[in-house]
mmCIF file of C-alpha atoms and ligand atoms in Angstrom:
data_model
loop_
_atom_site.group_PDB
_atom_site.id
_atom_site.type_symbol
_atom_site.label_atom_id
_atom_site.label_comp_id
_atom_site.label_asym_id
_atom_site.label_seq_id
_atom_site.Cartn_x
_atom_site.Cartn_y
_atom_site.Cartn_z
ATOM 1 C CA UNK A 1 -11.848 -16.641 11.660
ATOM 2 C CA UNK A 2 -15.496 -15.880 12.898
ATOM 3 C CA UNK A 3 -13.800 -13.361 14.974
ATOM 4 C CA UNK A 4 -11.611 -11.896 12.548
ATOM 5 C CA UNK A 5 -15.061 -11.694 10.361
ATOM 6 C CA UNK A 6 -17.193 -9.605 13.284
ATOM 7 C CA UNK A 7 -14.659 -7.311 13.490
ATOM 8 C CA UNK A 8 -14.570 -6.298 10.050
ATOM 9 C CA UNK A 9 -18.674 -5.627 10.174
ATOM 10 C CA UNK A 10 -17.676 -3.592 13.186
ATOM 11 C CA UNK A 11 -15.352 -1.607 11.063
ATOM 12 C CA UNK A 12 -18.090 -1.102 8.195
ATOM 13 C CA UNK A 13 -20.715 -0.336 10.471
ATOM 14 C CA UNK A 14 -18.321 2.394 11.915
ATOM 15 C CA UNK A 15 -16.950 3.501 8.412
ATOM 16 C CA UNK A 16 -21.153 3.804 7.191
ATOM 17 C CA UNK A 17 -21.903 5.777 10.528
ATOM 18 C CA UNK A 18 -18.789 7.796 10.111
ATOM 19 C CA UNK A 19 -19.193 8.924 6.486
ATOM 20 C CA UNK A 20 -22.552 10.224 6.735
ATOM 21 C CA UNK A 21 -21.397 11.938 9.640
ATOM 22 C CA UNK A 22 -18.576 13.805 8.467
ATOM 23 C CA UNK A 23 -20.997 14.476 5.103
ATOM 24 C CA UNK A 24 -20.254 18.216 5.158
ATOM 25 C CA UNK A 25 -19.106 21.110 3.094
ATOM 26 C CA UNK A 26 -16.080 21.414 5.512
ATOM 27 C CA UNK A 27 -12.727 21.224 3.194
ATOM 28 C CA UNK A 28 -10.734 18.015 3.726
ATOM 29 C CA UNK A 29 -8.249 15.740 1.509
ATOM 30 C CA UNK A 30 -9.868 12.383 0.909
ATOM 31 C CA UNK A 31 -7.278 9.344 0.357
ATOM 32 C CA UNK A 32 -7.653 5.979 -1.506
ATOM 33 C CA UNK A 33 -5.970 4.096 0.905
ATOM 34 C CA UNK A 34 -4.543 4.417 4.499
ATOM 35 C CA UNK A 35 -0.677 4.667 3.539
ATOM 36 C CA UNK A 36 -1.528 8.080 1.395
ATOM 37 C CA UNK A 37 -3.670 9.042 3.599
ATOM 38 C CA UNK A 38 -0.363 8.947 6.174
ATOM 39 C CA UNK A 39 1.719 11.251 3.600
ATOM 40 C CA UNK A 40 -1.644 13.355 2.857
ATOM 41 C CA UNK A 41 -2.388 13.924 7.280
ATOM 42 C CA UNK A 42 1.227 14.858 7.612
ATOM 43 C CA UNK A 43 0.819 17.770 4.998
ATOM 44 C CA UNK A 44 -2.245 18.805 6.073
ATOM 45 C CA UNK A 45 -1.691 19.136 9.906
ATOM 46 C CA UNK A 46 -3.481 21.629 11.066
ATOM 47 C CA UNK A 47 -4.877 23.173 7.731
ATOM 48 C CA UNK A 48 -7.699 20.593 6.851
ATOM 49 C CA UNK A 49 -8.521 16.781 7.976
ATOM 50 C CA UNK A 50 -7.530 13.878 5.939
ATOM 51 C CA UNK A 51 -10.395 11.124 5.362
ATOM 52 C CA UNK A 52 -9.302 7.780 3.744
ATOM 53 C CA UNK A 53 -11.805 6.053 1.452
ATOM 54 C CA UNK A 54 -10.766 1.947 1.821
ATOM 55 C CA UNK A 55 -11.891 1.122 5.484
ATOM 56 C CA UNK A 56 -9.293 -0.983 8.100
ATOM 57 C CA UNK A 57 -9.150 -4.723 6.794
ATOM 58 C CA UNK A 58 -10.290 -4.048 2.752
ATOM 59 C CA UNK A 59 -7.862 -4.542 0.377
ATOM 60 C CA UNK A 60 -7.909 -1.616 -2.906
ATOM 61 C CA UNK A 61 -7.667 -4.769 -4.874
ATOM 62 C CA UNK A 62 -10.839 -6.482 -4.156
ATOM 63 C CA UNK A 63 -13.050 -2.794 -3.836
ATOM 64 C CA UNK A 64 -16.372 -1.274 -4.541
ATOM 65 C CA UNK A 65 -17.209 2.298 -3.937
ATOM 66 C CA UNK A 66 -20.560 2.896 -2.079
ATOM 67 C CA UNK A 67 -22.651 5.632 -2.530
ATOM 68 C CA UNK A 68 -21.656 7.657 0.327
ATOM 69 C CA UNK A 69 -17.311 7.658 -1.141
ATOM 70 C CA UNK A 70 -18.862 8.922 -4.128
ATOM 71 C CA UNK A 71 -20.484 12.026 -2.721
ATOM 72 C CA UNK A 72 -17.150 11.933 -0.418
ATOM 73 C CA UNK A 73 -14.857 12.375 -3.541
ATOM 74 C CA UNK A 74 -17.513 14.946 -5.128
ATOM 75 C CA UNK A 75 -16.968 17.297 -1.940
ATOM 76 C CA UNK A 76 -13.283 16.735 -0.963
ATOM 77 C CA UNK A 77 -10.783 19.508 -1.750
ATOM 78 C CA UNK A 78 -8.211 17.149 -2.744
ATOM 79 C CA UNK A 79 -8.515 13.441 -4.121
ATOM 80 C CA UNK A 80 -5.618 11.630 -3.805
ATOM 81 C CA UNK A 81 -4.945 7.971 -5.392
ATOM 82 C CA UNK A 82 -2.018 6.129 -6.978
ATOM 83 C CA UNK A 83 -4.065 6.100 -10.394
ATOM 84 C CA UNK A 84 -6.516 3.565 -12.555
ATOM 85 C CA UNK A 85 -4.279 0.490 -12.641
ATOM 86 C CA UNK A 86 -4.336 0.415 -8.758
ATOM 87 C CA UNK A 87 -7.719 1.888 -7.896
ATOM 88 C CA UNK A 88 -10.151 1.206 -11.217
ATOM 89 C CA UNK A 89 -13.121 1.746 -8.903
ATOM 90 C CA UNK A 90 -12.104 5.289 -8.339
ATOM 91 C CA UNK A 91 -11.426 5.868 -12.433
ATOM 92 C CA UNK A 92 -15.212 7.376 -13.092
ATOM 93 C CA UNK A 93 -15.001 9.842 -9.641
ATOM 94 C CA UNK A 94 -11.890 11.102 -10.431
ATOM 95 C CA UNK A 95 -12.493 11.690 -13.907
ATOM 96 C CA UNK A 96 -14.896 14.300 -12.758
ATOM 97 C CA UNK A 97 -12.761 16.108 -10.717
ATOM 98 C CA UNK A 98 -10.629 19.365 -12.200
ATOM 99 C CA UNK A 99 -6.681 18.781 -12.073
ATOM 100 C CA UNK A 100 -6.262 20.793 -8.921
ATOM 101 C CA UNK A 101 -8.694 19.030 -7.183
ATOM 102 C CA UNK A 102 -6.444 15.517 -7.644
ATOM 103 C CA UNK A 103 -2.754 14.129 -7.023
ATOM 104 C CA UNK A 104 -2.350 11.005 -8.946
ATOM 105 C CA UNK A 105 0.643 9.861 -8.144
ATOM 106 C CA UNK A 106 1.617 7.500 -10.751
ATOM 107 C CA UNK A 107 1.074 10.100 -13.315
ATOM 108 C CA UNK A 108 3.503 12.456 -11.870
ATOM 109 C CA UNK A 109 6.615 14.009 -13.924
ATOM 110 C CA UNK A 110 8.606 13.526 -10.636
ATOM 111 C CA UNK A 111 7.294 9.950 -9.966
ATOM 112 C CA UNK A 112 7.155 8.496 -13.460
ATOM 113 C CA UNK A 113 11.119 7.455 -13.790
ATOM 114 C CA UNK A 114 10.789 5.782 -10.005
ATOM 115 C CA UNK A 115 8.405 3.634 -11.218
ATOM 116 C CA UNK A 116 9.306 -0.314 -10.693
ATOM 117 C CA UNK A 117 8.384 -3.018 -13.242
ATOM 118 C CA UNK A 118 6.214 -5.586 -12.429
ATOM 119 C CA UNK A 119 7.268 -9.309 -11.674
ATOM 120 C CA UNK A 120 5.194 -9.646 -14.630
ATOM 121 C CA UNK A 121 7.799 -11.599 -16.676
ATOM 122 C CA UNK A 122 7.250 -14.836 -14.407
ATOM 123 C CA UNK A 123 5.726 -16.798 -17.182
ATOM 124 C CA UNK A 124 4.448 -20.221 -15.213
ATOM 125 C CA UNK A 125 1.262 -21.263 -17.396
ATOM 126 C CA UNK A 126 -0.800 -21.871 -13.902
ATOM 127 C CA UNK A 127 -1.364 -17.725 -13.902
ATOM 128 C CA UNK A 128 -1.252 -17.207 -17.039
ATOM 129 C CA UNK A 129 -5.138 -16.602 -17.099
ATOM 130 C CA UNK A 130 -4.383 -13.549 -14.469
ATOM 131 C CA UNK A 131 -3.705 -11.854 -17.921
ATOM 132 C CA UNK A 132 -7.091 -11.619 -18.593
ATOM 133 C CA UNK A 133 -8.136 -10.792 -15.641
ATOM 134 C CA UNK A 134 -8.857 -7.381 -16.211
ATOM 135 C CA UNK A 135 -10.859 -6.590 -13.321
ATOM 136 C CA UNK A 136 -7.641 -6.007 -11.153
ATOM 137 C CA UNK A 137 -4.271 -6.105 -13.133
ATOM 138 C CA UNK A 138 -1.443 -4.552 -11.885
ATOM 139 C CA UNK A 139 -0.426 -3.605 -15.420
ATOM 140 C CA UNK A 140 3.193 -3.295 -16.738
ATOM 141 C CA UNK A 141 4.634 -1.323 -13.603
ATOM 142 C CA UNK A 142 4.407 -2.189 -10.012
ATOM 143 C CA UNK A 143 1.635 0.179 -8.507
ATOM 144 C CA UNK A 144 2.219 -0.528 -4.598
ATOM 145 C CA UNK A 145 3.797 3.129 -4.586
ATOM 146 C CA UNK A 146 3.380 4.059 -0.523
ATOM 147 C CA UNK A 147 6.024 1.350 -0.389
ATOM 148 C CA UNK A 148 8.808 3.952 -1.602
ATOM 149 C CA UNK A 149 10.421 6.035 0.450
ATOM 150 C CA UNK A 150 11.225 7.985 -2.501
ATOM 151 C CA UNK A 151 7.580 8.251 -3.999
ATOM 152 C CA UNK A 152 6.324 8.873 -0.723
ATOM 153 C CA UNK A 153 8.979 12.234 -0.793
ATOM 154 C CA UNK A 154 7.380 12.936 -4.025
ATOM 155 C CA UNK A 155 3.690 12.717 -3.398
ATOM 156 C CA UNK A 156 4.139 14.706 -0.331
ATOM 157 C CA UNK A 157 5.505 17.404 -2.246
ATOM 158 C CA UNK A 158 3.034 17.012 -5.113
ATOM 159 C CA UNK A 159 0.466 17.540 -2.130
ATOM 160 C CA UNK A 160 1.922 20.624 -0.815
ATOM 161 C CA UNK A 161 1.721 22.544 -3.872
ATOM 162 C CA UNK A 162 -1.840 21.490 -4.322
ATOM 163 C CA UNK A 163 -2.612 22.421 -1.186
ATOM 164 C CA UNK A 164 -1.243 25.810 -1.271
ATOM 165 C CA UNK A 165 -2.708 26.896 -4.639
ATOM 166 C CA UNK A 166 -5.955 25.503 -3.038
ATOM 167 C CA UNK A 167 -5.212 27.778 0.514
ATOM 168 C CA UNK A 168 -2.700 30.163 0.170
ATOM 169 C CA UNK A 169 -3.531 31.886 3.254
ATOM 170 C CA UNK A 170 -2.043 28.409 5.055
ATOM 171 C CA UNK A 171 0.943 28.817 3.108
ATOM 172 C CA UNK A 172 3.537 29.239 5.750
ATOM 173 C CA UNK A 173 2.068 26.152 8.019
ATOM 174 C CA UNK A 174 2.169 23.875 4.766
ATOM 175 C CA UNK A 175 5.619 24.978 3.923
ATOM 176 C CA UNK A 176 6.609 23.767 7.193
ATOM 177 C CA UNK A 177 4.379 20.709 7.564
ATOM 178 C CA UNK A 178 6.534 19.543 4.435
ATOM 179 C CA UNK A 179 9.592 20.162 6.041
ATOM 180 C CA UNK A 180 8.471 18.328 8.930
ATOM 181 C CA UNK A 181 7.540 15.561 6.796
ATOM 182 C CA UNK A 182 11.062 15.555 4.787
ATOM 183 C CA UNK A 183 13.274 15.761 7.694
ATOM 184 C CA UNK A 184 11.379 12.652 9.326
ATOM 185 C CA UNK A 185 11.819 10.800 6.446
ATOM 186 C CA UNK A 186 15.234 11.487 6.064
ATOM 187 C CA UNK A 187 15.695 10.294 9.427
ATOM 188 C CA UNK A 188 13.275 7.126 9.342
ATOM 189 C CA UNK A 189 15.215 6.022 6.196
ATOM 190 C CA UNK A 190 18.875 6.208 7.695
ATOM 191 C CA UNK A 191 17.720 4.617 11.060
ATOM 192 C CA UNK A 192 15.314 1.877 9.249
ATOM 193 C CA UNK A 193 18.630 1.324 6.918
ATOM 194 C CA UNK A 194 20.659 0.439 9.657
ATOM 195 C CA UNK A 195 18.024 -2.332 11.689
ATOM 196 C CA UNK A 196 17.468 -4.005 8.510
ATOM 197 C CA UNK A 197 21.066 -4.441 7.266
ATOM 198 C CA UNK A 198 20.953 -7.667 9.514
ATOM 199 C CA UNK A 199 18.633 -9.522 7.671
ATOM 200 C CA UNK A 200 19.263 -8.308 4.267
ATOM 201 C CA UNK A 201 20.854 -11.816 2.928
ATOM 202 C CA UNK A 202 17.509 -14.021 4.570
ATOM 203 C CA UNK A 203 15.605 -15.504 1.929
ATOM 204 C CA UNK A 204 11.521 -15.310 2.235
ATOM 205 C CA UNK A 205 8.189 -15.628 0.264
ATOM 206 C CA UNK A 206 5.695 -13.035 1.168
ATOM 207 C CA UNK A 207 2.052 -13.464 -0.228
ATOM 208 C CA UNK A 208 1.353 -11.275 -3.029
ATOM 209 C CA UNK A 209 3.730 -8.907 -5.066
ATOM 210 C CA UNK A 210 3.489 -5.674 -2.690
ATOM 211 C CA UNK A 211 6.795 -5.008 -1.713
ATOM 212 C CA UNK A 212 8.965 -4.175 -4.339
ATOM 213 C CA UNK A 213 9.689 -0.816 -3.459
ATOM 214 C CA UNK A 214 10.803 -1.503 0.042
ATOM 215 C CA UNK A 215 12.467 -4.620 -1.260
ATOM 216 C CA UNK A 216 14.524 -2.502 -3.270
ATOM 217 C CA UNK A 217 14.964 0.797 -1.170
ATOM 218 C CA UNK A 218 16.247 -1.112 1.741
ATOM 219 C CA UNK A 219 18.210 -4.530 -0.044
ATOM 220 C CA UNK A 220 15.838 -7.048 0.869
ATOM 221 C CA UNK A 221 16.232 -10.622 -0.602
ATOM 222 C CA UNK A 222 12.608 -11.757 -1.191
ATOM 223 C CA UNK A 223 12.568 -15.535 -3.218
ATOM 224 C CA UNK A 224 9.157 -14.611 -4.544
ATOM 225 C CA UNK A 225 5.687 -14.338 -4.199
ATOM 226 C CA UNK A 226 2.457 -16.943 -4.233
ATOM 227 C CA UNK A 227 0.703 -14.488 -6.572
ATOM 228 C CA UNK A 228 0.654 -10.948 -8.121
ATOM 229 C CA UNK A 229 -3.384 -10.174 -7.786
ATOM 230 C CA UNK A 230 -4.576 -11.481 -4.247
ATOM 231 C CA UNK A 231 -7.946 -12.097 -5.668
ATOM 232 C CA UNK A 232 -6.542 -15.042 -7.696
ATOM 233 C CA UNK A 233 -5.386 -17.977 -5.923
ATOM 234 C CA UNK A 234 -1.734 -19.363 -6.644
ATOM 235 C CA UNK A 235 -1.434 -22.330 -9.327
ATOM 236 C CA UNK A 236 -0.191 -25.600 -7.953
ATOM 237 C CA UNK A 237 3.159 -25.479 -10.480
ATOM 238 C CA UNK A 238 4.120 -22.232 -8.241
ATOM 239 C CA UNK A 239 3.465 -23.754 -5.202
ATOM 240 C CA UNK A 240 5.362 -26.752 -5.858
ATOM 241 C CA UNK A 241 8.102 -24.507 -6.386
ATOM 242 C CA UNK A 242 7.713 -22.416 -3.230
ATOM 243 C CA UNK A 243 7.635 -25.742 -1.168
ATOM 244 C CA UNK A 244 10.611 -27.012 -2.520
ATOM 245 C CA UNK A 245 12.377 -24.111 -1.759
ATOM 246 C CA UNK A 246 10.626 -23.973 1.629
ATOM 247 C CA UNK A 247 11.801 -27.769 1.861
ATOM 248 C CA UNK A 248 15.703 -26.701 0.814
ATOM 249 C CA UNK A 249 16.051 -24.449 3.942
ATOM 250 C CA UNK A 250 15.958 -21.539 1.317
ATOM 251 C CA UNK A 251 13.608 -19.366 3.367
ATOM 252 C CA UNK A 252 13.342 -18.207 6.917
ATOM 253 C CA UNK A 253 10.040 -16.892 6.678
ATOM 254 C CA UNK A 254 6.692 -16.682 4.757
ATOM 255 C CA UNK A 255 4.668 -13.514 5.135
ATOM 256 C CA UNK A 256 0.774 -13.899 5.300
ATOM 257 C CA UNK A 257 -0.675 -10.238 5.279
ATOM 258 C CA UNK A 258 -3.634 -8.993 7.951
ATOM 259 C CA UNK A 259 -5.710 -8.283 4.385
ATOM 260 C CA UNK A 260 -4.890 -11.798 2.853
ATOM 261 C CA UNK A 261 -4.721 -15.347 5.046
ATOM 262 C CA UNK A 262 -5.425 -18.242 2.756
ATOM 263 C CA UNK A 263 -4.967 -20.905 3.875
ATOM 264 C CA UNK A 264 -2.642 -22.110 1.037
ATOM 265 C CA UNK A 265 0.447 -20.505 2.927
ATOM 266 C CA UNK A 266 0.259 -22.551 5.889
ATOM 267 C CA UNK A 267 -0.827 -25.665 4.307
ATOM 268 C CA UNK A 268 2.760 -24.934 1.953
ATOM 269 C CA UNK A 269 4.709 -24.453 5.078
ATOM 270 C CA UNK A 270 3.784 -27.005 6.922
ATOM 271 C CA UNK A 271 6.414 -29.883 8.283
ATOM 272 C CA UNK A 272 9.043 -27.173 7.125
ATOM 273 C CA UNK A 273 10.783 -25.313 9.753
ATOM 274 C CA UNK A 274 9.998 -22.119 7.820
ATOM 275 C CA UNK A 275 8.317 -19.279 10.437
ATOM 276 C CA UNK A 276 5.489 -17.506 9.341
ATOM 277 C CA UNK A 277 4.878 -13.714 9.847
ATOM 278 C CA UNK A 278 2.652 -10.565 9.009
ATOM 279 C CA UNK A 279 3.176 -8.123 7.035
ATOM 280 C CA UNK A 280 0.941 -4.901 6.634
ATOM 281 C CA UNK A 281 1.101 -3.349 3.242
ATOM 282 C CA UNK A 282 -1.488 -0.673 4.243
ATOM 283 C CA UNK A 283 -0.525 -0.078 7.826
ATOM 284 C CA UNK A 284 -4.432 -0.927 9.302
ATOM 285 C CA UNK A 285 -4.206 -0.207 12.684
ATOM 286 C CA UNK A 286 -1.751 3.207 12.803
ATOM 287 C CA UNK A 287 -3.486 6.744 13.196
ATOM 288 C CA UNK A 288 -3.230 9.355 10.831
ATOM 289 C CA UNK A 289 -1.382 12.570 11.673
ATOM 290 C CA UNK A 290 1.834 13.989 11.241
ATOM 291 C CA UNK A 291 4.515 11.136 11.613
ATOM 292 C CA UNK A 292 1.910 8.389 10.686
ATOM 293 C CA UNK A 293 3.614 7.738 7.330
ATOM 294 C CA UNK A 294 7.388 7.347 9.629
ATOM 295 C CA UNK A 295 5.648 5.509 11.994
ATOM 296 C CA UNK A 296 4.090 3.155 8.890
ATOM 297 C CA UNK A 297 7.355 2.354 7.947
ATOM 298 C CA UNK A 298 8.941 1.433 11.117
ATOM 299 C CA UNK A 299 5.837 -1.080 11.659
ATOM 300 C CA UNK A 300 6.459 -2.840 8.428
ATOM 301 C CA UNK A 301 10.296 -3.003 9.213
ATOM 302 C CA UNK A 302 9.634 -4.402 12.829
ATOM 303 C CA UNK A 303 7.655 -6.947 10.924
ATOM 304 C CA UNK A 304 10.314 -8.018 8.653
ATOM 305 C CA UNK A 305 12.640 -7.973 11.568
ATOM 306 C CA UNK A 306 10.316 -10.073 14.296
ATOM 307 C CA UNK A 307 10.125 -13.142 11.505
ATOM 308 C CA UNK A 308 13.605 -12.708 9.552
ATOM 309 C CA UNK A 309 16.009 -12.455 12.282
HETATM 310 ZN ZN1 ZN B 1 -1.406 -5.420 -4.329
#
């Protein structure tokens, strides 16, 4: 824990020295978080760097801006975010911005009908206050959007044509920075396909409700999840439940997540013979560049994999 803690100052005290370094007029897209910033890096290659704004280990849910992301956001070329139900701390910057200057992803024609609902419709009374909660809500439709293959297809195109109204002279290495892009993907999403079909019937609780898309894209069977907002603890009625499935031999695995460990998920699996295992929703520790977002997804299927199988 105390370690776990040190290292995350070390990663703020390198993100502070870091952003007032790269404080300059040169052009560059600036990311909310790390997953985007894997689509956004793979477009870009070569043209302009890609700066993400969340450093390793914070979570977009829990948030503030500092001073120095503002003036980060101001300068960028590009700004590119998921949109205010995800990232409210970025609302105000972005607001600023002119259209070309921004991707926001949810808003997108092409990204609109791949939207997922929220598990929203889980009405236990222990989170019903999370409806209130305005600070972070997730809102009507699940907003964890780097999770899709498919969205991720879209926002990489969405970024291209920004990018080439914005440098037309770079036209020709965008054009084929997107096909580079597309033609991993294509590939990624056959080959993850295939090493995940094994596990596809294994039941499992992961710890908050990130995963939908991937869920979906790649016939998953998650049993649930101990909350929708991280910041708000799970109510005991849902736990109960989770244990007694845990208790039934329903599950193989719960997922913990390098962002999130309470200690509520091992204190519900414990005297079960239910594994526990990570899973990365934001892909921490993987550099950006131009198959960072292929690489991202083969990390989080490895982790399914390691635990499920
Ligand atoms: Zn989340």
């Amino acid at each position: 824990m105390i370690q776990k803690k040190s290292v995350k100052r070390m990663f703020l005290a390198a993100a502070i020295l870091s952003s007032s370094a790269v404080f300059s007029t040169q052009a560059a897209v600036v990311t909310s978080v790390r997953p985007l910033g894997f689509i956004a890096s793979a477009i870009a290659d070569g043209v302009m760097p890609t700066e993400v704004l969340l450093p390793d280990g914070a979570s977009p849910h829990d948030f503030a801006l500092r001073p120095s992301d503002i003036s980060r956001m101001r300068s960028a070329d590009l700004v590119v975010w998921v949109g205010p139900e995800m990232e409210a701390f970025m609302t105000k910057s972005v607001a600023q911005l002119p259209p070309n200057r921004q991707v926001e992803i949810a808003a997108l024609p092409t990204v609109k009908p791949l939207l997922l609902k929220g598990n929203d419709d889980e009405h236990d009374h222990d989170h019903a206050h999370e409806h209130d909660d305005d600070d972070h809500k997730h809102g009507d439709y699940n907003m964890h959007v780097w999770l899709s293959p498919e969205i991720a297809r879209q926002t990489a195109i969405a970024i291209h044509n920004q990018l080439v109204q914005l440098v037309p002279q770079k036209k020709q290495q965008l054009d084929a920075n997107l096909s580079h892009f597309e033609d991993g993907l294509t590939k990624a999403d056959k080959n993850l396909g295939s090493i995940l079909q094994p596990v596809q019937g294994k039941g499992y609780f992961v710890f908050h409700d990130a995963y939908g898309y991937f869920e979906k894209h790649f016939g998953l069977s998650p049993l649930g999840h101990f909350t929708i907002n991280p910041e708000i603890q799970p109510g005991a009625q849902r736990l109960h439940l989770i244990r007694t499935q845990l208790v039934e031999q329903k599950a193989t695995c719960v997922f913990a997540e390098p962002q999130f460990r309470p200690a509520v998920i091992t204190a519900v699996a414990q005297g079960t013979k239910v594994r526990m295992g990570t899973l990365d929703p934001l892909g921490s520790s993987i550099a950006l560049g131009a198959d960072s977002y292929v690489n991202f997804l083969s990390q989080l299927t490895n982790q399914y994999l390691s635990c499920l199988k």
